[in-house]
Coordinates of C-alpha atoms and ligand atoms in Angstrom, one line a residue:
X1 CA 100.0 110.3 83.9
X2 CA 101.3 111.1 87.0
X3 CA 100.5 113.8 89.7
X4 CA 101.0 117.5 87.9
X5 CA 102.1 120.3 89.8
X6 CA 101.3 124.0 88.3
X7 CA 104.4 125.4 90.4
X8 CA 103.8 129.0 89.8
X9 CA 100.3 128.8 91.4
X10 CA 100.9 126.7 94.4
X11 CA 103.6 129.4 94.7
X12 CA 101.2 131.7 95.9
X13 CA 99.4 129.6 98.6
X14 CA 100.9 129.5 102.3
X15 CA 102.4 126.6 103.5
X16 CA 102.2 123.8 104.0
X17 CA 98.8 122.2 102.3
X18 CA 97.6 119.3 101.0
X19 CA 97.2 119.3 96.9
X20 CA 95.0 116.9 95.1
X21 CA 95.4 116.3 91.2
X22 CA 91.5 115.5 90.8
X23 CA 92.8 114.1 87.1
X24 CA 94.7 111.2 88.9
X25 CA 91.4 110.3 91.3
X26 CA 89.3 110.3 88.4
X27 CA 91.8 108.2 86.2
X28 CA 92.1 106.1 90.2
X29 CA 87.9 105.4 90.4
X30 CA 87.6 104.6 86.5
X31 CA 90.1 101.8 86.6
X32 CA 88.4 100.2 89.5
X33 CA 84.9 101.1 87.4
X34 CA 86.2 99.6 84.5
X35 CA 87.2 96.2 86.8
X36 CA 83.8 95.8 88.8
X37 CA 81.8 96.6 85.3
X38 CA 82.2 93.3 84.8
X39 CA 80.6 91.9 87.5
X40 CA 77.1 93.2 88.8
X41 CA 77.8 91.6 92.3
X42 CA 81.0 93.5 93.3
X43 CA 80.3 96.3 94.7
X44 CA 83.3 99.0 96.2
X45 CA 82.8 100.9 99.4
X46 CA 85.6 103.8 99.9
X47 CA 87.1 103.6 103.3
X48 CA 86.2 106.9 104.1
X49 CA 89.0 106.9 107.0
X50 CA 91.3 107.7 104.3
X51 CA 90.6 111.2 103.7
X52 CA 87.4 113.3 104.2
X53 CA 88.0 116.4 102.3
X54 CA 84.8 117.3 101.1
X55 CA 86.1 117.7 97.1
X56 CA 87.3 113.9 97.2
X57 CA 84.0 112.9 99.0
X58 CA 82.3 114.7 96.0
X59 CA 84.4 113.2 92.9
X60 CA 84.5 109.9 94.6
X61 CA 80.4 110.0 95.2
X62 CA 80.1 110.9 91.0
X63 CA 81.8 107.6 90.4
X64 CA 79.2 105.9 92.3
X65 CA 81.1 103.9 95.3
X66 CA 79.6 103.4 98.7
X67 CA 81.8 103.5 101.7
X68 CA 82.9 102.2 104.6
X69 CA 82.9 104.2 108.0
X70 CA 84.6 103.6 111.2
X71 CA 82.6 106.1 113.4
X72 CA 79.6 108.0 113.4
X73 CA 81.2 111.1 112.5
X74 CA 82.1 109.5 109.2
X75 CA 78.4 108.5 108.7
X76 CA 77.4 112.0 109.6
X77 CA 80.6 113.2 107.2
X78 CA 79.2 111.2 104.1
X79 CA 75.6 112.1 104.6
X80 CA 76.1 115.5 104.4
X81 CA 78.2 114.7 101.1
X82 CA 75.5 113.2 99.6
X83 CA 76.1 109.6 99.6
X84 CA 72.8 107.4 100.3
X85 CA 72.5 105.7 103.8
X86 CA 72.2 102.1 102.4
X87 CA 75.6 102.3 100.2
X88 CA 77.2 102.5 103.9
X89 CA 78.9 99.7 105.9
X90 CA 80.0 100.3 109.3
X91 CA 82.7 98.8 110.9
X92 CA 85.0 99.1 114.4
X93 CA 86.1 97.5 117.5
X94 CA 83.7 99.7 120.0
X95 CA 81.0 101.3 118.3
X96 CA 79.1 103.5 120.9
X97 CA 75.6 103.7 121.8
X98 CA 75.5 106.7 119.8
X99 CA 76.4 105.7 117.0
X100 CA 74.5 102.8 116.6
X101 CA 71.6 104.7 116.8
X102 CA 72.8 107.1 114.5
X103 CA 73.4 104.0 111.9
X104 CA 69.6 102.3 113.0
X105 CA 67.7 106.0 112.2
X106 CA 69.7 106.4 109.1
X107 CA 69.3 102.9 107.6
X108 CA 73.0 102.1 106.9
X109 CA 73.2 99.2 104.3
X110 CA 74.9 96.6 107.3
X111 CA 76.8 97.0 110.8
X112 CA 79.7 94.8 110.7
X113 CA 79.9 93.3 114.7
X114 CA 83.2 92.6 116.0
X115 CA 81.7 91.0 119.4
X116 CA 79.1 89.0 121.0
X117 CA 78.9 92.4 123.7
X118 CA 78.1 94.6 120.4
X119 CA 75.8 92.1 118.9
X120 CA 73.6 92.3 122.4
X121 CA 73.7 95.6 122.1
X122 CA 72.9 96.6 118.8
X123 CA 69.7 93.5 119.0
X124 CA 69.0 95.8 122.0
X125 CA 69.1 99.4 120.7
X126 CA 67.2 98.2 118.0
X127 CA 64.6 96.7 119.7
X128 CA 64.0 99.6 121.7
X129 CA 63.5 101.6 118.4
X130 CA 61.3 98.9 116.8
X131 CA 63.9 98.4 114.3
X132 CA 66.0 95.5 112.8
X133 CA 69.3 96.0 112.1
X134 CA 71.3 94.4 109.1
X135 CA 74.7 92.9 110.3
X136 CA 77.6 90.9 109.0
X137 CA 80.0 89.6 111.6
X138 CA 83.6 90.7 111.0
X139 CA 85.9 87.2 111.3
X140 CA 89.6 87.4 112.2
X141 CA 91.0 84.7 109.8
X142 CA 94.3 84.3 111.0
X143 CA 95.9 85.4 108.2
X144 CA 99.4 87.9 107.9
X145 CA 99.9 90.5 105.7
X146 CA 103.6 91.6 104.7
X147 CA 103.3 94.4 105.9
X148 CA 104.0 97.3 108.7
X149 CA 103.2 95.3 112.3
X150 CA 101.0 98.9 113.1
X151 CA 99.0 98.1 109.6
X152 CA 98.4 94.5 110.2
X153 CA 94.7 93.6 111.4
X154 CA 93.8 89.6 110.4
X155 CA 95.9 87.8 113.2
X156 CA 94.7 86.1 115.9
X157 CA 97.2 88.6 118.2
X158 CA 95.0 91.5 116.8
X159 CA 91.8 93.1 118.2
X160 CA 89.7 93.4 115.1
X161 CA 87.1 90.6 114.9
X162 CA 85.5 87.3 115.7
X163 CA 87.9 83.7 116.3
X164 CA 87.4 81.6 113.5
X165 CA 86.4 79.0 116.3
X166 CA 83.4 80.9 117.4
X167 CA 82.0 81.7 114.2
X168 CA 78.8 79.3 114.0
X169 CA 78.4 80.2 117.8
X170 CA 77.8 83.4 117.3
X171 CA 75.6 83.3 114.1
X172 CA 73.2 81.2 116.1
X173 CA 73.0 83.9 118.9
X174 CA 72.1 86.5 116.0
X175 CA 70.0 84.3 114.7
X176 CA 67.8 83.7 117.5
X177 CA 67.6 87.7 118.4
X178 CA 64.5 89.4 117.0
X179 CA 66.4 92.8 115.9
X180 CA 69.5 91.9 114.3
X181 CA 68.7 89.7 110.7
X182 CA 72.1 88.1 109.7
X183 CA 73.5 88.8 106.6
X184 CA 77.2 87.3 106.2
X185 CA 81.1 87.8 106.8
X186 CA 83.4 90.5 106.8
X187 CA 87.2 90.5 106.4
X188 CA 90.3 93.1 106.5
X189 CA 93.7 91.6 106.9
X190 CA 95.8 95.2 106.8
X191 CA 97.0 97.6 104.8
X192 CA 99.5 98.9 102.3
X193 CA 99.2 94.9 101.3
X194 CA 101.6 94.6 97.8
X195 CA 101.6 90.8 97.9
X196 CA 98.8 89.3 96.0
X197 CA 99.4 85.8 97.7
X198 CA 97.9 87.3 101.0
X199 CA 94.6 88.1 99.5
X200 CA 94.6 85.0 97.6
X201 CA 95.1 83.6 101.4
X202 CA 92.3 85.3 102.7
X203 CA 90.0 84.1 99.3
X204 CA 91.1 80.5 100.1
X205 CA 90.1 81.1 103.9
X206 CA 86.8 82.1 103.0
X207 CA 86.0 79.6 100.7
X208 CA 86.9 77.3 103.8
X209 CA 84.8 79.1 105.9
X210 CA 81.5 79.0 103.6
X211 CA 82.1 75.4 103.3
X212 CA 81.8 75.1 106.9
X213 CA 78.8 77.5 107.5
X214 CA 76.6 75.6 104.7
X215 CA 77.6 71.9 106.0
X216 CA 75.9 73.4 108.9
X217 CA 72.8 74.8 107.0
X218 CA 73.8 78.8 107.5
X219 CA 74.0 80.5 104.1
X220 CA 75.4 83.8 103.6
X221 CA 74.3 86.8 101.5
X222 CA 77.2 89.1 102.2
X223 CA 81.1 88.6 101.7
X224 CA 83.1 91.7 102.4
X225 CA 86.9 91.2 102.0
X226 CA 87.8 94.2 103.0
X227 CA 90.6 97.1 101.7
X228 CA 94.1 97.1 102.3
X229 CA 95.8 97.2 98.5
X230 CA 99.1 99.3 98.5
X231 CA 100.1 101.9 96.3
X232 CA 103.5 102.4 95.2
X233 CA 105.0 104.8 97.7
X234 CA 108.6 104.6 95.8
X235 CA 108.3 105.4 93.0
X236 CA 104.7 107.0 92.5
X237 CA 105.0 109.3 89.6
X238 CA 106.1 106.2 87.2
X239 CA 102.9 104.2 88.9
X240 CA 99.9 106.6 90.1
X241 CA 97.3 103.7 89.7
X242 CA 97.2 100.9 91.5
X243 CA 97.0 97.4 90.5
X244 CA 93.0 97.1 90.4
X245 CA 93.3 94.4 87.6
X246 CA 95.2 91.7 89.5
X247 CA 93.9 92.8 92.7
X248 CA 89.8 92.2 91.9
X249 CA 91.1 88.9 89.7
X250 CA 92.1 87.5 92.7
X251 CA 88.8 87.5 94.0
X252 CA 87.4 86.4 91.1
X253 CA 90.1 83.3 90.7
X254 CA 90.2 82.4 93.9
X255 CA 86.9 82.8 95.6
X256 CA 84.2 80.9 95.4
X257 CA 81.3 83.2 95.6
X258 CA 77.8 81.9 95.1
X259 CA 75.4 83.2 92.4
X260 CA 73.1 84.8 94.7
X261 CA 76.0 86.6 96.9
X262 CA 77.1 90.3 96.7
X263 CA 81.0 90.5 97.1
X264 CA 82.1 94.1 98.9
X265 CA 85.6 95.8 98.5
X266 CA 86.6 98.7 101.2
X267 CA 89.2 100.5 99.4
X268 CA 90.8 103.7 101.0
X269 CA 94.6 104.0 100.5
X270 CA 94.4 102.7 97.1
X271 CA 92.1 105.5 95.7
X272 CA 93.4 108.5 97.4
X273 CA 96.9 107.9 97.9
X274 CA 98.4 109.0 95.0
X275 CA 96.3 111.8 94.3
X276 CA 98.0 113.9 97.3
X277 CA 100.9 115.3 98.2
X278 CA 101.5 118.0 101.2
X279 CA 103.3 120.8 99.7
X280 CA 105.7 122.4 102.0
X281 CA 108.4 125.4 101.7
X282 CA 112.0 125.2 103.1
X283 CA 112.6 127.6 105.9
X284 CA 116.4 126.4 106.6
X285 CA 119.2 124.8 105.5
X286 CA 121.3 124.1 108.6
X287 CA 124.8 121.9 108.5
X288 CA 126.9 120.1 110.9
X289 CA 129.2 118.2 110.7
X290 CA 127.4 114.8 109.5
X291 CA 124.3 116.0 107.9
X292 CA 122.6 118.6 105.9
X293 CA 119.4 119.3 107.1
X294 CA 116.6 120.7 104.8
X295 CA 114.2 122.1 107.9
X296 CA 110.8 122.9 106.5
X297 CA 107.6 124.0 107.2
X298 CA 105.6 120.9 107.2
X299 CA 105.8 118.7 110.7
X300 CA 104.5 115.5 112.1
X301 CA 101.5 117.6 112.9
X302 CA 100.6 117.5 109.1
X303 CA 101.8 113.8 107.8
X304 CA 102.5 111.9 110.7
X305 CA 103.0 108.9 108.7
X306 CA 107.0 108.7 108.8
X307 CA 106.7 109.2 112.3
X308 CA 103.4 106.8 113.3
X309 CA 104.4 104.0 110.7
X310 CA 108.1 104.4 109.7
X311 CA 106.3 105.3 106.0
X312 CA 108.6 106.7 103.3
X313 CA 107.3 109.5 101.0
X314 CA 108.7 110.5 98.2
X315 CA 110.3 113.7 98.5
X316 CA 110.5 116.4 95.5
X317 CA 112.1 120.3 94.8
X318 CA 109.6 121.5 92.6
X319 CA 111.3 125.1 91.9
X320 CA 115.2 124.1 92.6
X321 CA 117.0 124.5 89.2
X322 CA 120.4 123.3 90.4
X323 CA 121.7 120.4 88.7
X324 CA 123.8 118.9 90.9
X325 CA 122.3 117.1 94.1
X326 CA 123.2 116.7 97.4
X327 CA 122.0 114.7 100.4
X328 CA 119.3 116.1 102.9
X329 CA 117.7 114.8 106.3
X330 CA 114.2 116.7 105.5
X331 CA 112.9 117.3 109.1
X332 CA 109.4 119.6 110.1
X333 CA 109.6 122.6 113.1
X334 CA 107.8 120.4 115.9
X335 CA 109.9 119.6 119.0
X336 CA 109.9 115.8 118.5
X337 CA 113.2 114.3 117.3
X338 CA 110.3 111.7 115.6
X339 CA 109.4 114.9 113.3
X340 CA 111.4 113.4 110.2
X341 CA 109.6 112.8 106.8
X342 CA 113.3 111.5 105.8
X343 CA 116.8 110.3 105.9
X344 CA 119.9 110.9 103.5
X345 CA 117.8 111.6 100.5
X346 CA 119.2 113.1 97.0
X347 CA 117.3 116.1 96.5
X348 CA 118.8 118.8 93.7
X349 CA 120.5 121.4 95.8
X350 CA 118.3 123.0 98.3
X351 CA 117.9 126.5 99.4
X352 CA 115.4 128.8 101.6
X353 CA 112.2 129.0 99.8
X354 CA 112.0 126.0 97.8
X355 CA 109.0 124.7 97.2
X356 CA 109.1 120.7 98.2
X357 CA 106.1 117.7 97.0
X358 CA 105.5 115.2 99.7
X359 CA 104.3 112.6 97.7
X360 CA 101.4 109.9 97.7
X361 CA 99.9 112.2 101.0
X362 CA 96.2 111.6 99.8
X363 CA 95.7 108.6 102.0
X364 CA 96.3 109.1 106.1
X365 CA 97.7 112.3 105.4
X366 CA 95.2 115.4 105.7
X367 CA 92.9 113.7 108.0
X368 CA 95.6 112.3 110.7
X369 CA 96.7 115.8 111.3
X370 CA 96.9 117.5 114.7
X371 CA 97.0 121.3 116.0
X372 CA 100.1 119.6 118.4
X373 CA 102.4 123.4 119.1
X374 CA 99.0 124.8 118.3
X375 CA 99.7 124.3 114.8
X376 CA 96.8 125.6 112.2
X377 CA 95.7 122.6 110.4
X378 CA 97.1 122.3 106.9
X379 CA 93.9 123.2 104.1
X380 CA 93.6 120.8 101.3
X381 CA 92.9 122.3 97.4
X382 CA 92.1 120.6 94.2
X383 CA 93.3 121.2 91.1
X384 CA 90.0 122.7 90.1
X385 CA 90.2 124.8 93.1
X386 CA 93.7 126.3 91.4
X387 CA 92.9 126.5 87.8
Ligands
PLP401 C1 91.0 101.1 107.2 C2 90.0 100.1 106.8 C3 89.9 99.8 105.4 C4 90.7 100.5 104.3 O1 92.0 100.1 104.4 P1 93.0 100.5 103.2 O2 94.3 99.9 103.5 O3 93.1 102.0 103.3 O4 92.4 100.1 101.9 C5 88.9 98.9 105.0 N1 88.1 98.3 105.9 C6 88.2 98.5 107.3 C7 87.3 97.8 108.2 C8 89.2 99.4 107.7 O5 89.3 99.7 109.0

């Protein structure tokens, strides 16, 4: 079932705005349910990064995931939604003081250290609140994703993470501080990651790595592995739900998890991609001599992702009845020749006042936006907001 537009409604909304079909997240979180039901030791955190909209926090919290924040202002974000302190993990390059704190008083399930600098200070802040603080070190296992350069996190060029090489070193530093008990490894090659061959890379990597930590007596309670599944930005109304199935039987093929060991999932894009699209109204159709441009009221400042990533949407009229197509550059209003959601693209003949779908906008789209050209930022409804 893919994304379903009531036209007439949305019709009566300003422009532009975000619209989630709270049918497709739901149908999105019970096809990962149904995978991890049949384990009791996987366990899926939603990469809160994705989108924060308080409606998707909500639906996402019914289906039980934890998540994974970035910042403190996403651990503040899901608190207030509801979702209990020790179903968070916490990740990121430079976590302040602040928010360390903030993750130590609220008894966040585990902070995943990217440095021996972060390590000392985290042993430290917790020390000086008499607390201990449950960490997993975040390793950078040198592994590519196919995938957009700006999306690609596990290489050694990258600044997420640990070296491989100074993996045991820094266990045994944790392991001699009084406030910080060790608990295991995290991972996250990338995003928008198609290929299952790279996570069956990063499986065989860990199983490596294990093998190394226990010849040298360290076991390991924890394995994350991270997000980074793709969604089908092509062709998204003929695939709304992503590949869950061969995605968690990777993991289960491929890695070698022990029986006592909890395995963790950070999924964003792949929940709340599909279930978006930014819904935008055509202001002008200009010509010249090459192009026909469809100028609309959506901008960079709304979905920056064609301009930050080079990301394709799929573009759709919902209230053209033309027949024939033509071709159309659809640009936004912002004074940046970047402000392009796309290039040469059939649309059914355009006018002023259509109503276009920028589709698979869940994920990156709502929360990246900006007030740049003191733009008001776009409002996201539900479905069940419009019925
Ligand atoms: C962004 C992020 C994720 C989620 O990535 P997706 O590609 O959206 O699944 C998971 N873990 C960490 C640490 C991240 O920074």
């Amino acid at each position: 079932m893919a994304i379903a537009f009531n036209v007439d409604r949305l019709a009566s909304i300003r422009t532009p705005f975000y619209f989630y079909d709270t049918n497709i997240l739901r149908q999105t979180l019970d096809a990962i349910n149904t995978e991890t039901q049949k384990h009791d030791n996987y366990f899926v955190h939603y990469a809160v990064k994705a989108n924060t909209n308080p409606k998707i926090l909500q639906v996402i919290r019914e289906a039980g995931l934890g998540i994974d924040c970035v910042s403190g202002g996403e651990i503040e974000q899901v608190l207030k939604a509801g979702f209990p302190a020790n179903k968070i993990v916490f990740a990121g390059v430079g976590k302040s003081d602040w928010e360390i704190e903030l993750g130590l008083d609220k008894g966040i399930l585990c902070f995943n250290v990217e440095s021996i600098p972060e390590l000392e200070v985290i042993n430290e802040i917790a020390a000086r609140k008499g607390k201990v603080a449950t960490i997993c070190f975040r390793i950078n296992p040198n592994v590519g994703a196919h995938t957009h350069a700006n999306i690609t996190t596990g290489l050694a060029e990258n600044k997420f993470g640990i070296d491989m090489q100074d993996m045991e070193h820094v266990i045994r530093l944790a392991q001699q501080m009084q406030n910080v008990q060790f608990k295991g490894l995290h991972f996250h090659i990338g995003s928008q990651i198609l290929e299952m061959d790279d996570f069956i890379a990063l499986a065989h990597r860990i199983n490596d790595l294990q093998d190394q930590l226990e010849a040298a007596g360290i076991q390991l309670d924890i394995i994350n592995v991270g997000g980074g599944l793709g969604v089908d930005y092509k062709d998204p109304q003929a695939n709304p739900i992503p590949n869950f199935k061969d995605f968690f039987a990777v993991y289960q093929q491929h890695l070698k998890l022990r029986p006592h060991q909890t395995l963790h999932f950070e999924l964003g894009r792949a929940i709340v991609a599909q279930c978006g699209a930014l819904i935008t109204k055509v202001l002008y159709v200009k010509e010249n001599a090459i192009k026909k441009f469809a100028i609309v009221d959506a901008g960079m400042t709304d979905l920056i992702r064609p301009a930050l990533y080079d990301a394709h949407h799929r573009i759709i009229n919902l209230t053209s009845t033309a027949t024939e197509e033509d071709t159309y550059d659809v640009v936004g209003p912002i004074c940046e020749s970047s402000d392009v959601f796309d290039k040469d693209i059939p649309l059914p003949k355009t006018h002023r006042g259509d109503l276009l779908a920028i589709l698979s906008a869940g994920a990156y789209g709502e929360i990246m936006a900006s007030g740049y050209n003191c733009r008001p930022l776009p409002v996201g409804y539900t479905s069940e907001d419009l019925a």
